[in-house]
Coordinates of C-alpha atoms in Angstrom, one line a residue:
M1 CA 89.6 136.3 101.6
S2 CA 87.9 135.4 98.3
D3 CA 87.8 132.0 96.8
G4 CA 89.9 133.3 93.9
A5 CA 92.8 133.7 96.4
L6 CA 93.0 130.0 96.6
F7 CA 93.5 129.5 92.9
Y8 CA 95.7 132.2 91.4
E9 CA 99.3 133.2 92.1
A10 CA 98.7 137.0 92.2
E11 CA 101.5 139.5 92.3
P12 CA 101.2 142.6 94.5
A13 CA 99.6 145.6 92.7
A14 CA 101.9 148.1 91.2
G15 CA 102.8 150.8 93.6
A16 CA 101.7 148.8 96.7
A17 CA 103.9 148.8 99.7
Q18 CA 106.4 145.9 99.7
H19 CA 105.2 144.9 103.1
D20 CA 101.6 144.6 102.0
G21 CA 102.6 142.7 98.9
T22 CA 104.6 140.2 101.0
M23 CA 101.6 139.7 103.3
I24 CA 99.3 139.1 100.4
Q25 CA 101.7 136.6 98.9
E26 CA 102.0 134.8 102.2
E27 CA 98.2 134.6 102.5
H28 CA 98.0 133.1 99.0
D29 CA 100.7 130.6 99.8
A30 CA 99.1 129.5 103.0
A31 CA 95.7 129.1 101.2
W32 CA 97.4 127.0 98.5
Q33 CA 99.0 124.8 101.1
R34 CA 95.7 124.2 102.9
M35 CA 94.1 123.1 99.6
L36 CA 97.2 120.9 98.9
H37 CA 96.8 119.3 102.3
Q38 CA 93.1 118.5 101.5
L39 CA 94.3 116.9 98.2
V40 CA 96.9 114.8 100.1
C41 CA 94.1 113.5 102.4
Y42 CA 91.9 112.8 99.4
Q43 CA 94.7 110.9 97.7
M44 CA 95.5 108.9 100.8
Q45 CA 91.8 107.8 101.0
H46 CA 91.1 107.2 97.3
R47 CA 94.6 106.4 95.9
H48 CA 94.1 108.9 93.1
C49 CA 93.5 112.6 92.5
Y50 CA 90.7 112.3 90.0
I51 CA 87.9 114.4 91.7
P52 CA 84.7 114.6 89.7
K53 CA 83.5 118.2 89.3
G54 CA 80.1 117.1 90.5
D55 CA 81.4 115.5 93.7
R56 CA 79.2 117.2 96.4
R57 CA 81.6 116.0 99.2
H58 CA 84.6 117.9 97.8
P59 CA 83.2 120.8 95.7
Q60 CA 85.9 123.3 96.7
L61 CA 88.7 120.9 96.2
A62 CA 87.5 119.8 92.8
E63 CA 87.2 123.4 91.7
W64 CA 90.6 124.2 93.1
L65 CA 92.2 121.3 91.3
E66 CA 90.6 122.2 88.0
K67 CA 91.9 125.8 88.4
Q68 CA 95.5 124.4 88.9
V69 CA 95.1 122.4 85.7
K70 CA 94.0 125.5 83.8
L71 CA 96.9 127.5 85.2
F72 CA 99.3 124.7 84.1
H73 CA 98.0 124.6 80.5
K74 CA 98.3 128.4 80.4
G75 CA 101.9 128.2 81.7
L76 CA 101.0 130.2 84.8
L77 CA 101.6 127.5 87.5
S78 CA 105.0 127.7 89.2
A79 CA 107.5 124.9 88.8
T80 CA 107.4 124.3 92.5
K81 CA 103.7 123.8 92.6
Q82 CA 103.8 121.6 89.5
R83 CA 106.3 119.3 91.3
E84 CA 104.2 119.1 94.5
L85 CA 101.0 118.2 92.5
K86 CA 102.9 115.8 90.2
A87 CA 104.3 114.0 93.3
L88 CA 100.8 113.2 94.4
G89 CA 100.1 111.7 91.0
V90 CA 98.2 114.6 89.4
D91 CA 98.0 114.0 85.7
W92 CA 97.2 117.3 83.9
D93 CA 95.2 115.8 81.1
V94 CA 93.5 112.9 83.0
V95 CA 92.5 115.3 85.8
E96 CA 90.9 117.6 83.1
E97 CA 88.9 114.7 81.8
Y98 CA 87.8 113.4 85.2
S99 CA 86.8 116.8 86.3
R100 CA 84.0 116.9 83.8
P101 CA 80.9 114.9 84.8
G102 CA 78.7 112.6 82.7
D103 CA 79.3 111.2 79.3
N104 CA 81.6 114.0 78.3
T105 CA 84.6 112.0 79.6
E106 CA 83.9 109.2 77.1
A107 CA 83.2 111.7 74.4
R108 CA 86.6 113.3 75.0
W109 CA 88.3 109.9 74.8
E110 CA 86.5 109.2 71.5
A111 CA 87.7 112.5 70.1
R112 CA 91.3 111.8 71.1
F113 CA 91.1 108.3 69.7
E114 CA 89.8 109.6 66.3
E115 CA 92.7 112.1 66.3
L116 CA 95.1 109.1 67.0
V117 CA 93.6 107.3 64.0
R118 CA 94.0 110.3 61.8
F119 CA 97.6 110.8 63.0
Q120 CA 98.4 107.2 62.0
Q121 CA 96.8 107.6 58.6
Q122 CA 98.8 110.7 58.0
H123 CA 102.2 109.6 59.4
G124 CA 102.1 105.8 59.0
H125 CA 102.9 105.2 62.7
L126 CA 101.9 106.2 66.2
R127 CA 105.3 107.7 67.4
I128 CA 104.0 111.0 68.6
T129 CA 106.4 113.7 69.7
L130 CA 106.1 117.2 71.0
K131 CA 107.0 118.4 67.5
N132 CA 104.7 116.3 65.4
Q133 CA 101.6 116.1 67.7
S134 CA 98.5 117.3 65.9
S135 CA 97.1 119.3 68.9
A136 CA 98.3 120.5 72.3
G137 CA 98.2 117.7 74.9
F138 CA 98.0 114.9 72.4
L139 CA 101.4 113.4 73.4
H140 CA 100.4 113.5 77.0
W141 CA 97.1 111.8 76.2
R142 CA 99.0 109.0 74.4
D143 CA 101.2 108.6 77.5
N144 CA 98.2 108.6 79.8
Q145 CA 96.7 105.6 78.0
R146 CA 99.8 103.6 79.0
I147 CA 99.6 104.8 82.6
R148 CA 95.9 104.0 82.8
F149 CA 96.5 100.5 81.4
R150 CA 99.4 99.9 83.9
N151 CA 97.2 101.1 86.8
G152 CA 94.3 98.9 85.8
V153 CA 91.8 101.7 85.2
M154 CA 91.4 101.3 81.5
P155 CA 88.1 99.7 80.2
P156 CA 88.8 96.5 78.2
E157 CA 87.0 97.9 75.2
Q158 CA 89.3 100.9 75.0
K159 CA 92.4 98.7 75.2
A160 CA 90.9 96.4 72.5
R161 CA 90.4 99.4 70.1
L162 CA 93.9 100.7 70.8
D163 CA 95.4 97.2 70.2
A164 CA 93.5 97.0 66.9
I165 CA 95.5 100.0 65.5
G166 CA 98.8 98.7 66.8
F167 CA 99.2 100.9 69.8
E168 CA 102.5 100.4 71.5
W169 CA 102.0 99.9 75.3
V170 CA 105.8 99.9 76.0
Q171 CA 107.3 103.2 77.0
P172 CA 109.5 104.5 74.2
E173 CA 113.3 104.4 74.7
R174 CA 114.7 107.7 75.9
L175 CA 116.3 108.9 72.7
S176 CA 117.1 112.3 71.2
P177 CA 114.1 113.8 69.3
S178 CA 115.7 112.9 65.9
M179 CA 116.1 109.3 67.0
E180 CA 112.7 109.0 68.6
E181 CA 111.1 109.1 65.1
H182 CA 113.0 106.0 64.2
N183 CA 112.4 103.9 67.3
V184 CA 111.2 100.9 65.3
A185 CA 114.2 101.2 62.9
L186 CA 116.5 101.5 65.9
W187 CA 115.2 98.4 67.5
E188 CA 115.6 96.4 64.3
S189 CA 119.2 97.7 63.8
L190 CA 120.1 96.7 67.3
F191 CA 118.4 93.3 66.9
E192 CA 120.6 92.8 63.8
R193 CA 123.7 93.7 65.9
L194 CA 122.6 91.1 68.5
L195 CA 122.4 88.5 65.7
A196 CA 125.9 89.4 64.6
F197 CA 127.2 89.2 68.2
R198 CA 125.5 85.7 68.5
E199 CA 127.1 84.6 65.3
Q200 CA 130.5 85.6 66.6
H201 CA 130.3 84.4 70.3
G202 CA 127.7 81.6 70.1
H203 CA 125.3 83.3 72.7
C204 CA 123.3 86.6 73.3
Q205 CA 125.0 87.5 76.6
V206 CA 126.4 90.9 75.7
P207 CA 128.7 91.9 78.6
N208 CA 128.2 95.3 80.2
I209 CA 131.7 95.6 81.7
S210 CA 134.4 96.7 79.3
S211 CA 132.0 95.9 76.5
A212 CA 133.1 96.9 73.0
D213 CA 129.5 97.6 72.1
R214 CA 128.1 99.6 75.0
L215 CA 125.0 100.7 73.1
L216 CA 124.1 97.0 72.4
A217 CA 124.8 96.1 76.0
R218 CA 122.4 98.8 77.2
W219 CA 119.8 97.7 74.7
V220 CA 120.0 94.1 75.9
Q221 CA 119.5 95.3 79.5
R222 CA 116.4 97.3 78.5
Q223 CA 114.8 94.4 76.7
R224 CA 115.1 92.4 80.0
Y225 CA 113.7 95.3 82.0
H226 CA 110.7 95.8 79.7
R227 CA 109.9 92.1 79.8
R228 CA 110.1 92.1 83.6
K229 CA 107.7 95.1 83.7
N230 CA 105.4 93.3 81.2
R231 CA 106.0 96.2 78.7
L232 CA 107.8 94.3 75.9
L233 CA 105.8 93.8 72.7
A234 CA 104.8 90.2 72.3
E235 CA 106.3 90.1 68.7
R236 CA 109.6 91.4 70.0
Q237 CA 109.7 88.9 72.8
R238 CA 109.0 86.1 70.4
R239 CA 111.8 87.1 68.0
L240 CA 114.3 87.4 70.8
E241 CA 113.4 84.0 72.3
E242 CA 113.7 82.4 68.8
V243 CA 117.4 83.4 68.7
G244 CA 118.1 82.0 72.2
F245 CA 117.9 85.3 74.1
D246 CA 118.2 84.6 77.9
W247 CA 116.0 86.9 80.1
A248 CA 118.3 86.3 83.1
S249 CA 121.6 88.2 83.1
D250 CA 124.7 86.2 82.2
K251 CA 125.7 84.5 85.4
L252 CA 128.9 83.1 84.0
H253 CA 129.9 86.6 82.8
L254 CA 129.1 88.0 86.2
V255 CA 131.3 85.4 87.8
S256 CA 134.3 86.2 85.6
G257 CA 133.6 90.0 86.0
W258 CA 133.5 89.5 89.8
E259 CA 136.8 87.7 89.7
A260 CA 138.4 90.6 87.8
R261 CA 137.1 93.2 90.2
F262 CA 138.1 91.1 93.2
E263 CA 141.7 90.8 91.9
E264 CA 141.7 94.6 91.4
L265 CA 140.5 95.0 95.0
V266 CA 143.4 92.9 96.3
R267 CA 145.9 94.9 94.3
F268 CA 144.3 98.1 95.6
Q269 CA 144.8 96.8 99.2
Q270 CA 148.4 95.8 98.5
Q271 CA 149.1 99.3 97.1
H272 CA 147.3 101.4 99.7
G273 CA 147.2 99.2 102.8
H274 CA 143.4 99.6 103.2
L275 CA 140.1 99.2 101.3
R276 CA 138.7 102.7 101.7
I277 CA 138.0 103.4 98.1
T278 CA 137.0 106.8 97.0
L279 CA 136.3 108.5 93.7
K280 CA 139.7 110.1 93.8
N281 CA 141.8 107.0 94.6
Q282 CA 140.0 104.2 92.8
S283 CA 142.3 102.4 90.4
S284 CA 139.7 102.2 87.6
A285 CA 136.3 103.7 86.8
G286 CA 133.5 101.9 88.7
L287 CA 135.6 100.2 91.4
M288 CA 134.0 102.2 94.2
H289 CA 130.5 101.4 92.8
W290 CA 131.5 97.7 92.6
R291 CA 132.6 97.9 96.2
D292 CA 129.2 99.4 97.2
N293 CA 127.4 96.8 95.2
Q294 CA 128.9 94.0 97.2
R295 CA 127.4 95.5 100.4
I296 CA 124.0 95.8 98.6
R297 CA 124.2 92.2 97.3
F298 CA 125.1 90.9 100.7
R299 CA 122.2 92.8 102.4
S300 CA 119.8 91.6 99.7
G301 CA 120.8 88.0 100.2
V302 CA 122.0 87.4 96.7
M303 CA 125.8 87.1 97.4
P304 CA 127.2 83.5 97.2
P305 CA 128.8 82.4 100.5
E306 CA 132.1 81.8 98.8
Q307 CA 132.3 85.4 97.6
K308 CA 131.6 86.7 101.1
A309 CA 134.2 84.4 102.6
R310 CA 136.9 85.7 100.2
L311 CA 136.0 89.3 100.9
D312 CA 136.0 88.6 104.6
A313 CA 139.5 87.1 104.3
I314 CA 140.9 90.4 103.1
G315 CA 139.1 92.4 105.7
F316 CA 136.3 93.8 103.6
E317 CA 134.2 96.3 105.6
W318 CA 130.5 95.4 105.2
E319 CA 129.4 98.6 107.0
Q320 CA 128.4 101.5 104.8
P321 CA 130.8 104.4 105.4
E322 CA 129.3 107.5 107.0
R323 CA 128.4 110.2 104.4
L324 CA 131.2 112.6 105.1
S325 CA 133.4 115.0 103.1
P326 CA 136.2 113.3 101.1
A327 CA 138.7 114.5 103.8
M328 CA 136.8 112.8 106.6
E329 CA 136.0 109.7 104.6
E330 CA 139.6 108.6 105.0
H331 CA 139.2 108.7 108.8
N332 CA 136.1 106.5 109.1
V333 CA 137.8 104.4 111.8
A334 CA 138.8 107.5 113.8
L335 CA 135.2 108.9 113.4
W336 CA 133.7 105.6 114.8
E337 CA 136.0 105.7 117.8
S338 CA 135.2 109.4 118.5
L339 CA 131.5 108.7 118.4
F340 CA 131.9 105.7 120.6
E341 CA 133.6 107.9 123.1
R342 CA 130.7 110.3 122.9
L343 CA 128.3 107.4 123.6
L344 CA 130.3 106.4 126.7
A345 CA 130.1 110.0 127.9
F346 CA 126.3 109.9 127.3
R347 CA 126.0 106.7 129.2
Q348 CA 128.1 108.1 132.1
Q349 CA 125.7 111.0 132.3
H350 CA 122.3 109.3 131.7
G351 CA 122.9 105.7 132.8
H352 CA 121.9 104.2 129.4
C353 CA 122.7 104.3 125.7
Q354 CA 119.3 105.3 124.4
V355 CA 120.2 108.5 122.6
P356 CA 117.0 110.5 121.9
K357 CA 116.2 112.1 118.6
G358 CA 114.2 115.0 119.9
K359 CA 114.9 118.7 120.5
G360 CA 118.2 119.5 122.3
A361 CA 119.6 116.0 121.6
D362 CA 123.1 115.3 120.1
H363 CA 121.8 114.7 116.5
V364 CA 125.1 113.4 115.2
L365 CA 125.3 110.8 118.0
A366 CA 121.6 109.9 117.6
R367 CA 122.1 109.3 113.9
W368 CA 125.2 107.2 114.6
V369 CA 123.4 105.1 117.1
R370 CA 120.6 104.4 114.6
Q371 CA 123.2 103.4 112.0
Q372 CA 124.8 100.9 114.4
R373 CA 121.4 99.3 114.9
N374 CA 120.7 99.3 111.2
H375 CA 124.1 97.6 110.4
H376 CA 123.4 95.1 113.2
R377 CA 120.0 94.3 111.7
L378 CA 121.5 93.8 108.2
N379 CA 124.4 91.8 109.6
T380 CA 126.9 94.3 108.2
L381 CA 128.4 95.5 111.6
L382 CA 132.0 94.4 112.2
A383 CA 132.1 91.8 115.0
E384 CA 134.6 93.8 117.0
R385 CA 132.4 96.9 117.0
Q386 CA 129.4 94.8 118.0
R387 CA 131.3 93.2 120.9
R388 CA 132.4 96.6 122.2
L389 CA 128.9 98.1 122.0
E390 CA 127.4 95.2 123.8
E391 CA 130.0 95.4 126.6
V392 CA 128.7 98.9 127.5
G393 CA 125.1 97.8 127.5
F394 CA 124.1 99.0 124.0
D395 CA 120.5 97.9 123.3
W396 CA 120.0 96.8 119.6
A397 CA 116.2 97.5 119.8
S398 CA 115.2 101.2 119.5
D399 CA 114.1 102.9 122.7
K400 CA 110.5 101.7 123.0
L401 CA 109.9 103.5 126.2
H402 CA 111.1 106.7 124.5
F403 CA 108.6 106.2 121.6
V404 CA 105.8 105.3 124.0
S405 CA 106.4 108.5 126.0
G406 CA 106.5 110.4 122.8
W407 CA 103.1 109.1 121.8
E408 CA 101.8 109.8 125.2
A409 CA 102.9 113.4 125.0
R410 CA 101.2 113.9 121.7
F411 CA 98.0 112.2 122.9
E412 CA 97.9 114.6 125.9
E413 CA 98.4 117.5 123.5
L414 CA 95.5 116.2 121.5
V415 CA 93.3 116.1 124.6
R416 CA 94.3 119.6 125.4
F417 CA 93.5 120.7 121.9
Q418 CA 90.1 119.2 122.1
Q419 CA 89.4 120.9 125.4
Q420 CA 90.5 124.2 124.0
H421 CA 88.8 124.1 120.6
G422 CA 85.9 121.7 121.2
H423 CA 86.9 119.6 118.2
L424 CA 89.8 117.6 116.7
R425 CA 90.0 119.4 113.3
I426 CA 93.6 120.3 113.3
T427 CA 95.0 122.5 110.6
L428 CA 98.4 124.0 109.8
K429 CA 97.2 127.3 111.3
N430 CA 95.6 126.1 114.5
Q431 CA 98.0 123.3 115.5
S432 CA 99.4 123.8 118.9
S433 CA 103.0 122.8 118.0
A434 CA 105.0 122.0 115.0
G435 CA 104.4 118.5 113.5
F436 CA 101.1 118.1 115.4
L437 CA 99.0 117.9 112.2
H438 CA 101.4 115.3 110.7
W439 CA 101.2 113.2 113.9
R440 CA 97.4 113.2 113.7
D441 CA 97.6 112.0 110.0
N442 CA 100.1 109.4 111.0
Q443 CA 97.7 107.8 113.4
R444 CA 95.3 107.2 110.4
I445 CA 98.1 105.8 108.3
R446 CA 99.2 103.5 111.2
L447 CA 95.7 102.2 111.6
R448 CA 95.4 101.4 107.9
I449 CA 98.7 99.6 107.7
G450 CA 98.1 97.7 110.9
T451 CA 100.8 99.2 113.1
L452 CA 98.6 101.1 115.6
K453 CA 98.3 99.3 118.9
P454 CA 94.7 98.3 119.9
E455 CA 95.1 100.2 123.2
Q456 CA 96.2 103.4 121.4
K457 CA 93.2 103.1 119.0
A458 CA 90.8 102.6 121.9
R459 CA 92.1 105.7 123.6
L460 CA 91.7 107.7 120.4
D461 CA 88.2 106.3 119.9
A462 CA 87.3 107.4 123.4
I463 CA 87.9 111.1 122.6
G464 CA 86.0 110.9 119.3
F465 CA 89.1 110.7 117.0
E466 CA 88.0 110.9 113.3
W467 CA 89.7 108.0 111.3
E468 CA 88.4 109.4 108.0
P469 CA 90.6 112.0 106.3
P470 CA 88.9 115.4 106.1
G471 CA 86.7 116.2 103.1
R472 CA 83.6 114.1 104.0
P473 CA 80.6 116.0 105.2
N474 CA 80.0 116.2 109.0
P475 CA 77.3 113.6 109.8
T476 CA 75.8 116.1 112.2

């Protein structure tokens, strides 16, 4: 198969048999997936996808990636492949710049910067859109400067030059195209509305529950978010602080809002006889989300003890309901009981409660067992359920012996692979069983994050396991 087969999404020739066309397409897809896997390994090692074209260690990968960029700019790259590359952090314009060696990268930046200056002189601002950009890719280049700055890869001299012309580092608000042109004017108008709110109420804490001015409430939240991400312009931050803007959310308002929702929850219980709120039966918009938020706040450790005590007093269930159909959601208690009975049957048959996740297992029961452990770890499991599980010998720790035996089985498979092939270069095509390639990659990841046991590393070292992702030249 030629190298071109790695790069282009060819259609079967006119008149060719459908079977032949399908086989050709499958070969192309497999080749593309192999190159994608190499890029994944490169990204894992280098934390980026910027492969210089002159990189002698990855010449084919650099050429393949450059081809994908060209296909993208020509509109010939499928949406699926765009998503897969984008998920790895591939940036269509930045990759194009990095793929060219030498001083040309700096020259391209200079050319774009001069274009930015001309745009500012012509329009009086730097609010570039798809409609008003002076050349293809200009909007993406502007956005890339923000990304490079946030990722810490922008040279200080480039940032200084962008600062000098008033470049906005904050991501523009997501507005309609007509509003995007007036981002500055919009900010000013909402700032004036904030001043009017302050004049009327004596503070800048715009409520976001039942707010009469929802646009202003959302704007206030965005200013806090941008400051927290260090993306709020210094001038805007200064003006907000001068009028007494509080960067923390309004705790007093949250307390009063919490009280109102709690009273609504009590009324719901009195009316329905339970607290199993759904989208269909909630008494007002957002009550189900508020209920879910209490579980999240408790797990995150931000719920005051007195609020938890009051929820406990009315029998609030801290356990997240199973994700079931609406009809089954009403029978959460019955579902738990039925799965508990299945666990008892499993224990009767196997002598323990360690339900495996592997092939041939009861996947519903295995998932339920993991959920019980998760709720126990987060302290969201009902005490009665915890007591009943412990009475039948339920182990809150995952089945370590099962995982150890699973690792052993994969290691033995690795040894057999080496004996058969004479190397450990596993690919999607030559792997001896599904998931074997991913298991090999996981050992590298576990070593890097410090979760690989020393004895496991020693055994892998003993058979010549390569800890470096593929792509580097063979030392021999």
